[in-house]
Amino acid sequence: TAKQRGKASFVRYVDGMGEPVLAHMQLGAELRRAVDEGELRVVYQPIHRLDDNRVIGVEALVRWQHPERGVVSPAEFIPAAERTGLIVPLGRFVLRETCRQAAAWLAEFGPDALQEAGLNVSARQLHDPDFVADVTAALAESGLPCERLVLEVTESAVLRGQQVSRTLSELDRMGIRLALDDFGTGESSLSLLRAFPAAIVKLDKSFVDGIEVDDGRPAAADARQAVARAVIQLARALGLDTVAEGVESAEQAAVLRELGYTLGQGYHLAEPMTAGEVSRVLARQQAMATLER
Ligand code: C2E
Ligand code: MG
Ligand code: MG
Ligand code: MG
């Protein structure tokens, strides 16, 4: 049963019921409760400069604090949230919370501490006719300047047609920066870059995994380096910023730096953390900067 196989995973729990449809309905119902009763939390993963390790931004990542199951990861409920449409209120919560928090950090630590706060937006949200209004309202309520907000979208979400393109162009015109998330994993990464008003490209973790390996069989590492190099050259040519995702070791960070990446995100640099923990990091950074002056 699900219980025997462990409590941590929602998917396993759901599988254990042997009733996918019923299970999906139940997950949907529980998700609705999560949204309504405030069981969702936002954690933030710092984005670091690779030369001096300074934190220059964060990515907001949603967590579900489930009353029985503990913390449930987004991989386990975002697909269901998209299927049921609950991603719209869920996404609105993450948007408002992130803008509010980023504005608070801006007020507390000044304009040079955190340049940007990013959050993930799914295809379903981009199809929502109210999405641009939601973003406008979140910025207005929080007082966060639009150029400090990054919206991360995946290639597959962008490829969903006219309505989505219009929405993305409008957000771009508002001065919000758009990031192509998990870049390189989609079907048409290159042609997409031409059509899509991206400001940032996030090199997918799969190209960072093993990028440093030198075990006498360098072919795999070479292939990843080739992709990572191609992506940064392309980004430079198009005037886009880059962030390398899933940096798990100092060796990987070094290779990425050599290839020309200036920004990275990953467990080696910092894991996702609470807003309070980010504040402590920023306070420490500020204290260090004062000492150096
Ligand atoms: P993503 O946007 O690509 O976010 C990066 C994911 O990689 C996060 O997982 C992060 O915790 C994880 N990660 C960061 N550094 C490392 C590393 O060094 N090693 C490994 N193995 N993993 C690392 P998380 O938080 O579980 O989120 C998974 C995905 O769920 C996200 O991928 C994003 O697509 C989606 N997601 C998360 N929050 C939201 C949200 O608020 N809205 C939407 N629509 N999707 C979200
Ligand atoms: Mg992301
Ligand atoms: Mg990503
Ligand atoms: Mg990813």
XYZ file of C-alpha atoms and ligand atoms in Angstrom:
342
model
C 0.000 0.000 0.000
C 0.947 3.624 -0.205
C 1.574 3.715 3.511
C 4.084 0.878 3.360
C 5.879 2.529 0.479
C 6.403 5.738 2.398
C 4.541 8.843 3.325
C 6.602 11.454 1.569
C 5.332 11.066 -1.933
C 1.904 12.126 -3.059
C 2.287 10.309 -6.345
C 3.080 7.023 -4.622
C 0.153 7.524 -2.310
C -2.060 8.140 -5.302
C -0.676 5.156 -7.241
C -1.219 2.919 -4.241
C -4.948 3.492 -4.457
C -5.005 1.820 -7.845
C -7.754 4.225 -8.919
C -6.114 6.955 -10.985
C -9.302 8.865 -11.747
C -10.550 8.878 -8.190
C -7.043 9.699 -7.007
C -6.817 12.654 -9.367
C -10.143 13.945 -8.148
C -8.973 13.618 -4.587
C -5.682 15.343 -5.338
C -7.639 18.111 -7.027
C -9.928 18.494 -4.019
C -6.995 18.540 -1.629
C -5.214 21.089 -3.798
C -8.256 23.328 -3.715
C -8.195 23.126 0.052
C -4.465 23.878 -0.014
C -5.080 27.049 -2.014
C -8.112 28.117 0.060
C -6.707 27.335 3.497
C -3.252 28.719 3.008
C -1.257 25.479 2.949
C 0.987 26.815 0.171
C 4.356 28.347 0.939
C 6.945 30.030 -1.218
C 10.646 29.283 -0.820
C 13.395 31.129 -2.647
C 16.517 29.770 -4.258
C 19.298 32.342 -4.573
C 20.911 33.081 -7.938
C 24.622 33.702 -7.516
C 27.367 35.445 -9.420
C 29.866 32.742 -10.281
C 32.958 34.922 -9.803
C 32.481 36.141 -6.217
C 29.443 34.040 -5.172
C 27.386 37.130 -4.472
C 23.600 36.618 -4.494
C 21.992 38.872 -7.107
C 18.545 37.345 -7.400
C 16.152 34.627 -6.317
C 13.734 32.208 -7.907
C 10.464 31.607 -6.081
C 9.457 27.948 -5.792
C 6.126 26.837 -4.385
C 5.789 24.227 -1.636
C 2.702 22.554 -0.242
C 2.712 22.182 3.515
C 0.317 19.238 3.658
C -1.228 18.631 7.105
C -0.514 14.877 7.007
C 2.087 14.377 4.349
C 4.425 17.196 5.256
C 6.105 19.201 2.531
C 5.025 18.110 -0.951
C 7.205 19.156 -3.892
C 5.794 20.960 -6.919
C 6.743 18.114 -9.269
C 4.014 16.126 -7.528
C 1.192 18.646 -7.708
C 1.883 21.214 -10.444
C 0.737 18.770 -13.176
C -2.535 18.190 -11.295
C -2.886 21.926 -10.690
C -2.512 22.508 -14.431
C -5.020 19.793 -15.278
C -7.639 21.107 -12.897
C -7.044 24.794 -13.587
C -6.085 25.347 -9.944
C -2.738 26.560 -11.258
C -4.418 29.924 -11.880
C -5.226 30.739 -8.213
C -2.064 28.928 -7.092
C 0.055 30.945 -9.518
C -1.654 34.159 -8.449
C -0.710 33.403 -4.845
C 2.950 32.812 -5.777
C 2.970 35.978 -7.890
C 1.558 38.200 -5.140
C 3.699 36.669 -2.430
C 6.886 36.974 -4.480
C 6.230 40.603 -5.435
C 5.417 41.491 -1.841
C 8.552 39.786 -0.546
C 10.826 41.225 -3.246
C 9.522 44.724 -2.509
C 10.217 44.162 1.201
C 13.810 43.117 0.430
C 14.204 46.148 -1.811
C 12.995 48.437 0.996
C 15.188 46.766 3.609
C 18.424 46.243 1.682
C 18.331 48.889 -1.038
C 18.466 48.717 -4.831
C 21.856 46.994 -5.167
C 21.195 43.966 -2.968
C 18.753 41.922 -5.038
C 18.386 42.854 -8.655
C 15.549 40.490 -9.455
C 13.017 37.987 -8.242
C 11.764 35.330 -10.610
C 8.846 32.965 -10.552
C 7.555 30.166 -12.752
C 4.531 30.655 -14.958
C 2.814 27.725 -16.631
C 1.127 27.595 -20.028
C -2.306 27.534 -18.489
C -1.665 30.852 -16.747
C -0.460 32.440 -19.986
C -3.777 31.392 -21.534
C -5.725 33.053 -18.754
C -7.114 36.328 -20.128
C -6.686 37.932 -16.683
C -3.000 37.093 -16.338
C -1.591 40.457 -17.412
C -4.042 42.229 -15.110
C -2.985 39.960 -12.239
C 0.665 40.839 -12.824
C -0.132 44.545 -13.055
C -2.100 44.363 -9.799
C 0.635 42.426 -7.968
C 3.215 45.022 -9.003
C 0.967 47.923 -8.040
C -0.012 46.455 -4.652
C 3.561 45.646 -3.712
C 5.233 48.671 -5.254
C 7.827 46.403 -6.869
C 9.300 48.063 -9.995
C 8.480 45.958 -13.059
C 12.111 45.596 -14.136
C 12.808 43.639 -10.951
C 10.326 40.903 -11.814
C 11.320 37.911 -13.918
C 8.725 35.517 -15.267
C 10.130 32.100 -16.153
C 8.392 30.172 -18.900
C 9.329 26.924 -20.600
C 9.697 26.472 -24.322
C 6.679 24.201 -24.513
C 4.529 26.837 -22.824
C 5.669 29.501 -25.272
C 4.819 27.349 -28.260
C 1.111 27.406 -27.438
C -0.004 29.879 -30.067
C -1.264 33.389 -30.612
C -2.852 34.226 -27.265
C 0.313 33.233 -25.425
C 2.555 35.242 -27.789
C 0.382 38.297 -27.324
C 0.512 37.947 -23.544
C 4.293 37.562 -23.568
C 4.773 40.588 -25.824
C 2.563 42.649 -23.552
C 4.546 41.635 -20.457
C 7.742 42.483 -22.326
C 6.372 45.906 -23.262
C 5.530 46.495 -19.593
C 9.250 46.107 -18.842
C 8.996 42.729 -17.135
C 11.888 40.426 -17.955
C 11.067 37.018 -19.396
C 13.306 33.997 -18.899
C 13.297 30.836 -20.988
C 13.457 28.108 -18.349
C 15.061 24.665 -18.801
C 16.577 25.945 -22.034
C 17.768 23.329 -24.483
C 15.316 20.612 -23.490
C 12.529 21.716 -25.830
C 12.023 20.926 -29.467
C 12.807 24.206 -31.126
C 14.991 26.186 -28.769
C 16.813 28.080 -31.483
C 13.926 29.267 -33.612
C 12.032 30.130 -30.463
C 14.645 32.627 -29.364
C 14.014 34.673 -32.473
C 10.289 34.957 -31.952
C 10.137 35.209 -28.181
C 11.001 38.434 -26.307
C 13.308 36.685 -23.828
C 15.753 38.634 -21.672
C 17.272 35.621 -19.933
C 18.085 32.047 -20.890
C 18.355 29.422 -18.161
C 20.634 26.587 -19.254
C 18.920 23.368 -18.209
C 20.429 21.293 -15.440
C 20.782 18.307 -17.786
C 23.610 20.152 -19.592
C 25.309 21.028 -16.319
C 25.163 17.446 -14.965
C 28.504 15.820 -15.730
C 29.898 18.911 -17.458
C 33.031 18.647 -15.272
C 33.594 14.902 -15.648
C 37.091 13.962 -16.722
C 37.431 10.225 -16.224
C 39.311 9.377 -19.405
C 36.035 9.076 -21.290
C 35.403 12.744 -21.864
C 32.870 12.318 -24.673
C 29.790 12.896 -22.524
C 31.275 15.910 -20.772
C 32.443 17.283 -24.121
C 28.960 17.030 -25.554
C 27.483 18.913 -22.622
C 30.178 21.550 -22.809
C 29.472 21.952 -26.502
C 25.806 22.654 -25.771
C 26.634 24.976 -22.882
C 29.100 26.837 -25.117
C 26.641 27.098 -27.988
C 23.961 28.458 -25.662
C 26.194 31.171 -24.233
C 27.422 32.221 -27.666
C 23.876 32.449 -28.900
C 22.768 34.370 -25.814
C 25.605 36.843 -26.248
C 24.835 37.342 -29.909
C 21.222 38.082 -29.015
C 22.086 40.222 -25.987
C 20.477 37.891 -23.457
C 21.575 37.134 -19.898
C 22.220 33.530 -18.922
C 21.806 31.521 -15.744
C 23.170 27.985 -15.377
C 20.768 25.736 -13.447
C 21.498 22.826 -11.134
C 25.097 23.672 -10.264
C 25.972 20.967 -7.754
C 29.757 21.268 -7.381
C 32.638 23.728 -7.376
C 34.051 21.886 -10.413
C 30.878 22.517 -12.382
C 30.888 26.169 -11.380
C 34.516 26.458 -12.563
C 33.789 24.909 -15.967
C 30.737 27.119 -16.431
C 32.754 30.198 -15.526
C 35.405 29.249 -18.074
C 32.695 28.892 -20.694
C 31.584 32.447 -19.905
C 28.618 31.924 -17.585
C 28.427 34.665 -14.993
C 25.343 33.512 -13.066
C 24.417 30.175 -11.557
C 21.833 28.492 -9.377
C 22.116 25.132 -7.659
C 22.644 23.147 -4.476
C 26.384 23.880 -4.500
C 25.609 27.597 -4.275
C 22.438 27.496 -2.161
C 19.320 25.380 -1.747
C 15.820 26.838 -1.795
C 15.224 28.568 1.557
C 12.634 30.563 3.453
C 12.312 34.327 2.977
C 13.776 34.791 6.468
C 16.868 32.844 5.499
C 17.283 34.942 2.343
C 17.091 38.068 4.526
C 19.923 36.734 6.680
C 22.030 36.040 3.575
C 21.404 39.567 2.295
C 22.194 41.094 5.694
C 25.480 39.178 5.839
C 26.331 40.255 2.309
C 25.641 43.869 3.189
C 27.807 43.671 6.309
C 30.681 42.194 4.281
C 30.391 44.926 1.652
C 30.551 47.592 4.370
C 33.698 46.008 5.805
C 35.361 45.943 2.399
C 34.700 49.617 1.801
P 12.443 24.890 -12.281
O 11.706 26.144 -12.504
O 13.408 24.487 -13.333
O 13.138 25.057 -10.864
C 14.360 24.483 -10.520
C 14.166 23.209 -9.744
O 15.436 22.578 -9.577
C 13.637 23.410 -8.330
O 12.898 22.243 -7.966
C 14.922 23.466 -7.514
O 14.737 23.160 -6.148
C 15.721 22.411 -8.220
N 17.165 22.593 -8.069
C 17.857 23.725 -7.906
N 19.176 23.513 -7.839
C 19.333 22.182 -7.949
C 20.492 21.328 -7.941
O 21.623 21.753 -7.803
N 20.249 19.996 -8.092
C 18.992 19.479 -8.231
N 18.863 18.168 -8.371
N 17.890 20.262 -8.243
C 18.061 21.592 -8.109
P 11.430 22.329 -7.351
O 11.325 23.459 -6.388
O 11.083 20.955 -6.899
O 10.552 22.709 -8.586
C 10.406 21.847 -9.684
C 9.685 22.509 -10.818
O 8.326 22.785 -10.462
C 10.278 23.858 -11.222
O 11.395 23.655 -12.072
C 9.104 24.492 -11.926
O 9.004 24.018 -13.253
C 7.919 23.945 -11.136
N 7.470 24.969 -10.163
C 7.953 25.270 -8.937
N 7.266 26.284 -8.365
C 6.327 26.654 -9.275
C 5.305 27.655 -9.295
O 5.126 28.463 -8.367
N 4.511 27.716 -10.409
C 4.704 26.870 -11.477
N 3.891 26.997 -12.546
N 5.651 25.920 -11.500
C 6.459 25.814 -10.415
Mg 12.198 27.994 -13.027
Mg 14.502 25.777 -14.457
Mg 14.346 22.739 -14.399
